[in-house]
Amino acid sequence: MSVTKYFAEEKIWRSPTEHTWMFSEKANLGRIILEVLNRHSPKVIQISDDSGVRMTNREIASDAEKIAVGLHQRGAKQGDVVGFVARNGSYLTTALIACFYLDLPINALDVTQNEDEIYSIFRITKPKFIFCDDDMVYVAHKILKRLQSSADIVVIGNDMSGDVNIEELMQEGDSDDMKKKIYEESLKDIESKYQIIVCSSGTTGSPKAVALPYHSAIRRHWFTDINSDPSHVFFSFCPPFWSLFFVNLLTCLLSGVVRVITTAPFSPEIYVNIVEKYKVTHTLISPIYLNSALESTRITPKSFLSLRTILCIGSLTTDDLVRKLGIYALHGKLFIAYGMSELGSIANYLYEPPKKVCVGILAPGNESVVIAENGDRLGPGETGELCFRTPHQMIEYIENPEATKNSFTNDGFFRTGDLGFYSHDGFLHIVGRCKDLIKYFMSHVSCSEIEKVIKTLPGVRDATVVGISDATCYQLPAAVVARRKNFTISANDIYEIVAKNLPDSHKLRGGIYFVDDIQVTSTGKHKKREIEKYATKMFEMLKSNNDYKSA
């Protein structure tokens, strides 16, 4: 394990430099993937839980080549963006490899996003082709009409709209001469500045189009123990629009690991069932989703016995979650990680009890500073905004130079908006968000700090804290809470534990509101903007009662 070192004169933390690449950083990723697949062509590499379809390396490579030729025949040129509004089905992998092979930047979006949200990103990235599931074709046509775009739609599934179906595209691309021509082109250096476009999370603001080099997704330290061992099976609910989806995909393809896929949205029951059914050995999951699985009535003491590695990322992992996981994942190693779309892997480590949970040490090649509000750099044990430089961080926010510029310090460190500190042994601790702070009179109140206290109550399954605007106090802290089944926790219980353990400024004067489930994104993060709207609405409804502790 590498060690994060602190350089006191510069007030900067550094991790040892990354290992040298095994191939040129300008090499065509699609060609590399196809060469790896063809070395072990009979091996099953992908299993669809939905259909039961098992695809071998040979089948994936063959379909990817055909799709690449089909796109080329339809006019695809190096640098053309290809949009995806599709779930993680059997054909998605082959279409993505084809895009890498032709050096076509990939822009995958969430099928749960509405028309305006998808339009706002495609307006920036201007895709020349859009692969979409058959139930999204109507939306795709409406968006192209608004964009005044003549982009081709490729349908995954059954559709009678007159657009080309992905199987028809493969038939068009079944040409040995064209396959040879494209292979020869792939021997040249790639020209695109970036190969992957993802959206910033959008949990606290409007999503932006994040342009990434493919190298950000194939840094080996994400999974250090995964290889072509026949017993290794990987599963994750990461959706295609999340940067970690590409980490999962490329790790498995380049390492020869079987990957289980599903088009279903996350549910704890499906997750537990897949882990059991396929004897999953490696999984990547957000703490919120993992907690939901551990709370499920579907889980048994034997459910997670096959798991060797659990990588937790996407939100903060808590001591309580680690304790619950220890009951079920008796043979599994828990890796806790911290990353961002814009930066890739930032920090991770193998958790070893009874240490206090944190997010670990800097990943190889990373540098970090902690800055105060006035811009001064801080030292060990001092809390401030965490800023990083990583070897393969984002190229830019596409068509948003102002946001790109404002996201970096003058000396090139990306400003994460996360609050944290480094302990004296070089371990990184996250304590909240800069934007997660509520201003109550002259005090700054950390939402995360309140959430941690609330979650210590046995009856709380999930909780999030937001600020309610107030003309006198600036903002009032409010909590939205999901109870565990068969527990009778009250608003007063929550109010009292916060009042007892935290300063007066942290009291939940904005109210406590119970819901069945807290709204989360497809990646398992709280939808803060939507939750704040809900809490504000409830606060206004109850304001006349002069009792903000119950709902």
XYZ file of C-alpha atoms in Angstrom:
551
model
C 0.000 0.000 0.000
C 1.373 3.408 -0.964
C 1.772 6.063 1.715
C 0.488 9.622 1.609
C 3.355 11.930 2.526
C 3.011 15.478 3.825
C 5.476 18.130 2.635
C 5.356 20.799 5.321
C 7.066 23.615 3.399
C 4.479 23.514 0.616
C 1.649 22.238 2.838
C 0.854 19.603 0.259
C 0.123 15.855 0.445
C 1.501 13.535 -2.235
C 1.268 9.859 -3.106
C 4.016 7.983 -5.009
C 3.903 8.256 -8.809
C 1.808 5.779 -10.751
C 3.332 2.812 -12.539
C 4.197 3.301 -16.206
C 1.453 2.403 -18.694
C 1.681 -0.919 -20.501
C 0.640 0.840 -23.733
C 0.808 4.332 -25.201
C -1.647 6.843 -23.772
C -2.614 7.702 -27.345
C -3.365 4.063 -28.210
C -6.814 3.149 -29.510
C -8.664 1.643 -26.533
C -11.166 -0.234 -28.695
C -8.388 -2.074 -30.535
C -6.713 -2.990 -27.248
C -9.984 -4.378 -25.843
C -10.629 -6.433 -28.997
C -7.108 -7.873 -28.897
C -7.564 -8.880 -25.243
C -10.953 -10.465 -25.973
C -9.613 -12.444 -28.917
C -6.839 -14.010 -26.819
C -9.405 -16.002 -24.827
C -12.298 -16.054 -27.277
C -14.355 -19.016 -25.909
C -14.565 -17.636 -22.362
C -17.901 -16.303 -21.110
C -17.321 -12.680 -20.070
C -20.853 -11.272 -19.619
C -24.068 -12.704 -18.168
C -27.445 -10.960 -18.371
C -29.570 -11.645 -15.318
C -32.634 -10.393 -17.224
C -32.473 -12.769 -20.189
C -29.952 -15.361 -19.104
C -27.863 -14.590 -22.220
C -24.200 -15.476 -21.749
C -21.780 -13.788 -24.137
C -18.275 -15.014 -24.833
C -15.273 -12.839 -25.624
C -15.566 -13.895 -29.259
C -19.241 -12.875 -29.482
C -18.667 -9.480 -27.873
C -15.659 -8.777 -30.091
C -17.518 -9.832 -33.253
C -20.606 -7.733 -32.464
C -18.466 -4.712 -31.552
C -16.632 -4.896 -34.887
C -19.918 -5.099 -36.795
C -21.379 -2.112 -34.943
C -18.198 -0.143 -35.629
C -18.396 -0.906 -39.361
C -22.119 -0.084 -39.381
C -21.496 3.308 -37.770
C -18.619 3.984 -40.165
C -20.850 3.131 -43.129
C -23.399 5.638 -41.825
C -20.848 8.430 -41.773
C -19.360 8.321 -38.258
C -16.108 10.283 -38.144
C -13.367 10.457 -35.535
C -14.453 12.855 -32.786
C -18.218 12.553 -33.417
C -20.061 12.247 -30.099
C -22.332 9.234 -29.640
C -25.141 9.610 -27.116
C -26.630 6.745 -25.108
C -29.993 6.715 -23.358
C -29.973 3.016 -22.571
C -29.903 0.602 -19.686
C -27.149 -1.909 -19.017
C -28.352 -4.574 -21.452
C -26.492 -7.175 -23.510
C -25.822 -4.901 -26.498
C -24.560 -1.910 -24.531
C -21.058 -3.302 -24.007
C -20.568 -4.038 -27.706
C -21.783 -0.581 -28.747
C -19.421 1.124 -26.290
C -16.419 -0.892 -27.495
C -17.340 0.067 -31.074
C -17.255 3.749 -30.108
C -13.831 3.393 -28.502
C -12.668 1.546 -31.635
C -13.743 4.419 -33.912
C -12.511 7.099 -31.463
C -16.052 8.424 -30.953
C -16.550 10.149 -27.556
C -19.306 8.487 -25.525
C -22.009 10.511 -23.753
C -24.276 8.200 -21.728
C -27.294 9.638 -19.917
C -29.774 8.339 -17.367
C -32.988 6.765 -18.688
C -34.791 8.140 -15.628
C -33.975 11.734 -16.601
C -36.806 13.706 -18.125
C -36.793 15.233 -21.593
C -35.545 18.651 -20.452
C -32.648 17.142 -18.505
C -31.502 14.994 -21.426
C -31.943 17.918 -23.818
C -29.810 20.196 -21.614
C -26.826 17.832 -21.934
C -27.258 16.843 -25.589
C -27.517 20.559 -26.400
C -23.935 20.811 -25.150
C -22.459 17.575 -26.536
C -24.326 17.545 -29.900
C -24.336 13.779 -30.569
C -24.279 12.553 -34.183
C -25.734 9.174 -33.168
C -27.969 8.183 -30.261
C -28.305 4.599 -29.052
C -31.485 4.277 -27.015
C -33.760 1.629 -25.549
C -37.008 1.151 -27.428
C -39.060 2.827 -24.686
C -36.909 5.981 -25.024
C -37.227 6.409 -28.806
C -40.137 8.840 -28.585
C -38.207 11.044 -26.133
C -35.094 10.882 -28.324
C -37.054 12.092 -31.373
C -38.549 14.990 -29.404
C -35.086 16.029 -28.222
C -33.598 15.868 -31.729
C -36.464 18.013 -33.002
C -35.719 20.631 -30.327
C -32.032 20.474 -31.229
C -32.849 20.716 -34.938
C -30.518 17.742 -35.317
C -30.465 15.035 -37.964
C -28.588 12.572 -35.755
C -29.244 8.880 -36.391
C -31.119 6.935 -33.718
C -30.067 3.319 -33.168
C -32.725 1.359 -31.292
C -31.856 -1.309 -28.746
C -34.910 -3.556 -28.574
C -38.110 -3.785 -30.581
C -39.380 -0.618 -32.225
C -41.512 0.208 -35.252
C -40.473 3.857 -35.542
C -38.487 3.362 -38.736
C -35.120 3.976 -37.029
C -32.332 1.483 -37.507
C -32.277 -1.380 -35.020
C -28.929 -2.375 -33.509
C -29.212 -5.839 -35.072
C -29.819 -4.229 -38.475
C -26.779 -2.037 -37.885
C -24.701 -5.155 -37.263
C -25.971 -6.713 -40.489
C -24.912 -3.559 -42.343
C -21.494 -3.841 -40.705
C -20.800 -7.486 -41.549
C -18.052 -6.718 -44.070
C -14.595 -8.278 -43.779
C -13.034 -5.651 -46.052
C -14.358 -2.788 -43.909
C -13.304 -4.553 -40.694
C -9.760 -4.717 -42.052
C -9.846 -1.034 -43.013
C -11.051 0.048 -39.568
C -8.418 -2.115 -37.878
C -5.702 -0.417 -39.914
C -7.077 2.999 -38.894
C -7.085 1.928 -35.237
C -3.298 1.427 -35.343
C -2.899 5.207 -35.492
C -2.873 7.444 -32.422
C -6.281 8.625 -31.278
C -7.051 12.287 -31.962
C -9.995 13.036 -29.668
C -9.175 15.136 -26.596
C -11.520 12.985 -24.534
C -13.325 9.670 -24.961
C -15.907 9.686 -22.173
C -18.456 12.370 -21.294
C -20.343 12.014 -18.045
C -22.576 14.350 -16.092
C -21.607 15.949 -12.828
C -23.862 14.562 -10.102
C -26.462 17.331 -10.214
C -27.412 16.644 -6.582
C -26.898 20.296 -5.582
C -26.887 22.135 -8.918
C -27.386 21.817 -12.669
C -25.411 18.916 -14.214
C -22.433 19.759 -16.410
C -20.851 17.712 -19.211
C -17.554 16.391 -17.836
C -14.993 15.464 -20.515
C -12.656 12.631 -19.476
C -9.783 10.680 -21.021
C -10.356 6.926 -20.959
C -7.269 6.526 -18.758
C -9.260 7.863 -15.797
C -11.303 4.636 -15.871
C -8.499 2.072 -16.114
C -6.244 2.955 -13.198
C -5.397 -0.437 -11.714
C -5.714 0.501 -8.036
C -9.517 0.633 -8.203
C -9.436 -3.171 -7.899
C -5.991 -4.541 -7.073
C -7.011 -8.174 -6.503
C -9.256 -8.792 -9.522
C -7.950 -10.994 -12.327
C -8.895 -13.751 -14.767
C -9.355 -16.309 -11.984
C -12.317 -18.443 -13.201
C -14.052 -17.983 -9.861
C -14.061 -14.175 -10.041
C -17.497 -12.704 -10.791
C -18.243 -8.964 -10.710
C -21.569 -7.186 -10.195
C -22.590 -3.574 -9.654
C -25.705 -1.484 -10.127
C -23.620 1.431 -11.466
C -25.665 2.926 -14.343
C -23.991 3.707 -17.700
C -24.058 7.485 -17.174
C -21.803 7.249 -14.095
C -18.020 7.352 -14.553
C -17.644 4.319 -12.297
C -19.625 2.275 -14.827
C -16.664 2.624 -17.182
C -14.267 1.645 -14.384
C -16.288 -1.545 -13.876
C -16.655 -2.277 -17.589
C -13.023 -1.711 -18.553
C -11.619 -3.474 -15.493
C -13.609 -6.605 -16.285
C -12.920 -6.561 -20.036
C -9.174 -6.015 -19.639
C -8.838 -8.430 -16.708
C -10.977 -11.227 -18.168
C -13.516 -11.173 -15.333
C -17.125 -12.312 -15.735
C -19.502 -9.365 -15.327
C -23.160 -9.854 -14.412
C -25.478 -7.171 -15.826
C -29.100 -6.179 -15.418
C -31.361 -3.492 -16.838
C -33.347 -3.373 -13.591
C -33.046 -0.353 -11.288
C -31.566 -0.989 -7.867
C -33.581 -2.874 -5.335
C -32.093 -4.588 -2.272
C -33.880 -7.825 -3.144
C -32.444 -7.962 -6.685
C -28.969 -7.111 -5.406
C -28.967 -9.865 -2.790
C -30.463 -12.351 -5.254
C -27.765 -11.691 -7.890
C -24.929 -11.952 -5.367
C -26.293 -15.316 -4.210
C -27.279 -16.672 -7.647
C -23.942 -16.015 -9.376
C -21.693 -16.302 -6.318
C -20.435 -12.769 -6.909
C -16.891 -12.243 -5.604
C -16.345 -8.534 -6.350
C -18.871 -5.738 -6.065
C -18.934 -1.948 -6.178
C -21.837 -0.318 -4.375
C -22.786 2.994 -2.791
C -23.114 3.029 1.019
C -26.792 3.985 0.756
C -27.538 0.981 -1.467
C -25.448 -1.345 0.686
C -27.268 -0.233 3.810
C -30.574 -0.885 2.054
C -29.448 -4.418 1.134
C -28.339 -5.116 4.714
C -31.736 -3.928 5.975
C -33.620 -6.135 3.485
C -35.738 -9.043 4.669
C -34.248 -10.975 1.718
C -30.750 -11.171 3.211
C -29.643 -14.253 5.161
C -26.407 -15.118 6.989
C -25.260 -16.962 3.830
C -26.150 -14.270 1.265
C -22.731 -12.588 1.107
C -20.456 -15.541 1.808
C -19.073 -15.497 -1.757
C -17.975 -11.853 -1.574
C -14.216 -11.317 -1.433
C -14.072 -7.587 -2.153
C -16.709 -4.924 -1.458
C -15.788 -1.474 -2.762
C -17.907 1.251 -1.147
C -18.012 4.615 -2.927
C -20.490 7.357 -3.792
C -21.273 8.767 -0.352
C -19.881 8.531 3.160
C -19.423 5.091 4.703
C -20.383 5.098 8.380
C -19.153 3.082 11.352
C -22.679 1.705 11.742
C -22.694 0.424 8.151
C -19.319 -1.271 8.645
C -20.617 -2.947 11.796
C -23.723 -4.290 10.021
C -21.701 -5.491 7.037
C -19.398 -7.471 9.328
C -22.299 -9.691 10.324
C -22.819 -10.916 6.742
C -19.612 -10.463 4.719
C -17.516 -12.764 6.858
C -14.920 -13.493 4.144
C -15.038 -10.198 2.270
C -12.559 -7.338 2.381
C -14.120 -3.891 2.606
C -12.425 -1.226 0.520
C -13.635 2.311 1.154
C -12.999 4.731 -1.691
C -13.424 8.382 -2.543
C -13.627 9.765 -6.058
C -15.342 12.229 -8.349
C -16.375 12.276 -11.986
C -13.992 15.171 -12.562
C -10.981 13.540 -10.877
C -11.438 9.783 -11.030
C -9.985 7.846 -8.108
C -8.871 10.151 -5.296
C -8.303 7.928 -2.267
C -9.055 4.427 -1.019
C -7.940 1.835 1.501
C -8.657 -1.571 2.935
C -10.647 -1.040 6.109
C -9.268 -2.931 9.091
C -11.272 -2.849 12.320
C -11.290 -1.391 14.879
C -9.925 1.699 13.138
C -12.262 4.656 12.694
C -13.799 4.790 9.225
C -12.313 7.324 6.798
C -11.682 7.358 3.017
C -8.079 6.229 3.137
C -4.861 7.382 1.501
C -4.252 9.163 -1.776
C -4.289 7.001 -4.900
C -0.947 6.759 -6.780
C 0.150 9.950 -8.514
C -2.324 12.216 -6.711
C -1.549 15.487 -4.944
C -3.732 17.361 -2.474
C -4.023 20.586 -0.507
C -6.539 21.664 2.118
C -7.514 25.311 1.911
C -9.210 27.688 4.300
C -11.925 30.153 3.289
C -9.292 32.854 2.768
C -7.309 30.576 0.434
C -4.497 29.735 2.864
C -3.240 26.156 2.879
C -3.846 24.164 6.039
C -1.838 21.435 7.754
C -2.579 18.044 9.359
C -5.669 17.960 11.553
C -7.021 21.236 10.138
C -10.366 21.156 8.323
C -10.882 22.981 5.050
C -11.896 22.475 1.427
C -10.205 19.474 -0.166
C -8.461 20.149 -3.483
C -6.665 17.640 -5.721
C -4.530 17.140 -8.811
C -4.780 13.683 -10.389
C -2.916 12.231 -13.390
C -6.015 11.851 -15.565
C -8.492 14.417 -14.291
C -11.170 15.972 -16.454
C -10.207 17.872 -19.585
C -12.990 20.431 -19.194
C -16.663 21.091 -18.664
C -17.687 21.103 -22.308
C -18.759 24.546 -23.586
C -18.475 25.965 -20.070
C -15.047 27.629 -19.776
C -16.140 29.769 -16.842
C -17.176 26.764 -14.739
C -13.991 24.965 -15.781
C -11.825 27.908 -14.688
C -13.696 28.431 -11.422
C -13.316 24.759 -10.490
C -9.531 25.048 -10.169
C -7.267 27.027 -7.885
C -4.666 29.302 -9.470
C -2.069 26.566 -9.065
C -4.164 23.874 -10.746
C -5.887 22.006 -7.914
C -9.511 21.012 -8.485
C -11.867 22.365 -5.828
C -14.118 19.500 -4.718
C -16.451 21.433 -2.436
C -15.863 18.716 0.176
C -14.734 19.582 3.688
C -12.140 17.377 5.282
C -8.728 16.971 6.839
C -5.686 14.690 6.885
C -4.717 12.970 10.106
C -1.025 12.968 11.031
C -0.624 9.448 9.589
C -1.793 10.641 6.149
C -5.345 9.277 6.186
C -8.052 11.434 4.630
C -11.280 12.175 6.504
C -14.404 13.738 4.963
C -16.599 15.752 7.317
C -19.125 17.313 4.940
C -19.652 19.661 2.038
C -18.806 23.350 1.767
C -22.182 23.797 0.105
C -23.615 21.432 2.710
C -23.198 24.117 5.334
C -26.262 25.877 6.666
C -25.818 29.424 7.909
C -27.848 29.911 11.090
C -27.351 33.530 12.217
C -23.530 33.819 12.381
C -22.898 30.071 12.749
C -22.015 27.570 10.042
C -23.897 24.314 10.600
C -22.743 21.069 8.980
C -25.622 18.985 7.587
C -23.430 15.889 7.627
C -22.654 16.349 11.297
C -26.355 16.405 12.172
C -27.064 13.434 9.893
C -24.436 11.331 11.653
C -26.048 11.982 15.037
C -29.554 11.201 13.759
C -28.379 7.929 12.210
C -27.145 6.681 15.603
C -30.776 6.146 16.618
C -31.731 2.476 16.132
C -35.023 3.374 14.460
C -33.484 5.498 11.686
C -32.897 3.815 8.317
C -31.785 6.952 6.472
C -31.695 10.685 7.063
C -30.690 13.866 5.299
C -30.530 17.457 6.542
C -31.264 20.585 4.516
C -31.664 24.300 5.185
C -35.012 26.152 5.185
C -34.683 29.803 4.159
C -35.644 32.229 6.916
C -35.735 36.028 6.811
C -34.398 36.400 10.358
C -32.050 33.443 10.853
C -30.826 32.983 7.233
C -31.479 29.218 7.332
C -33.096 26.730 9.696
C -31.799 23.130 9.865
C -34.472 20.571 8.925
C -34.307 16.774 8.772
C -36.054 14.362 6.431
C -36.001 10.868 7.938
C -36.911 7.332 6.813
C -37.757 4.978 9.675
C -36.817 1.336 9.905
C -39.733 -1.075 9.762
C -41.366 -1.964 13.093
C -39.731 0.963 14.903
C -41.725 3.735 16.565
C -39.214 6.551 16.644
C -40.720 10.025 17.062
C -39.765 13.493 15.884
C -39.115 14.420 19.499
C -36.602 11.554 19.840
C -34.667 12.980 16.893
C -34.919 16.572 18.058
C -33.675 15.680 21.534
C -30.645 13.617 20.442
C -29.480 16.448 18.162
C -30.057 19.065 20.875
C -28.187 16.926 23.414
C -25.121 16.141 21.299
C -24.618 19.243 19.163
C -24.477 23.032 19.667
C -27.612 25.146 19.881
C -27.147 26.307 16.277
C -27.652 22.701 15.093
C -31.133 22.287 16.605
C -33.693 21.199 14.024
C -35.706 24.407 14.024
C -36.783 23.795 10.444
C -38.660 20.627 11.386
C -38.418 16.850 11.175
C -40.347 15.163 8.388
C -40.852 11.420 8.035
C -41.007 9.752 4.622
C -41.152 6.139 3.448
C -37.999 6.546 1.372
C -35.617 9.438 0.844
C -35.198 10.434 -2.797
C -31.895 9.313 -4.283
C -30.264 9.512 -7.696
C -29.596 6.404 -9.791
C -26.145 6.306 -8.196
C -27.505 6.271 -4.644
C -26.915 9.900 -3.666
C -29.516 12.037 -1.919
C -31.363 14.430 -4.222
C -30.697 17.453 -2.026
C -32.513 19.983 -4.205
C -35.711 17.920 -4.338
C -35.525 17.096 -0.635
C -35.064 20.767 0.226
C -38.144 21.673 -1.828
C -40.170 19.020 -0.001
C -38.967 20.120 3.444
C -39.682 23.787 2.636
C -43.198 22.903 1.500
C -43.856 20.915 4.691
C -42.378 23.691 6.825
C -44.706 26.283 5.303
C -47.711 23.982 5.827
C -46.873 23.494 9.507
C -45.688 27.010 10.205
C -49.089 28.141 11.464
C -48.984 25.396 14.129
C -45.775 26.861 15.602
C -44.447 23.335 16.028
C -41.562 22.448 13.731
C -40.515 19.271 15.496
C -43.185 17.013 14.035
C -44.764 16.273 10.726
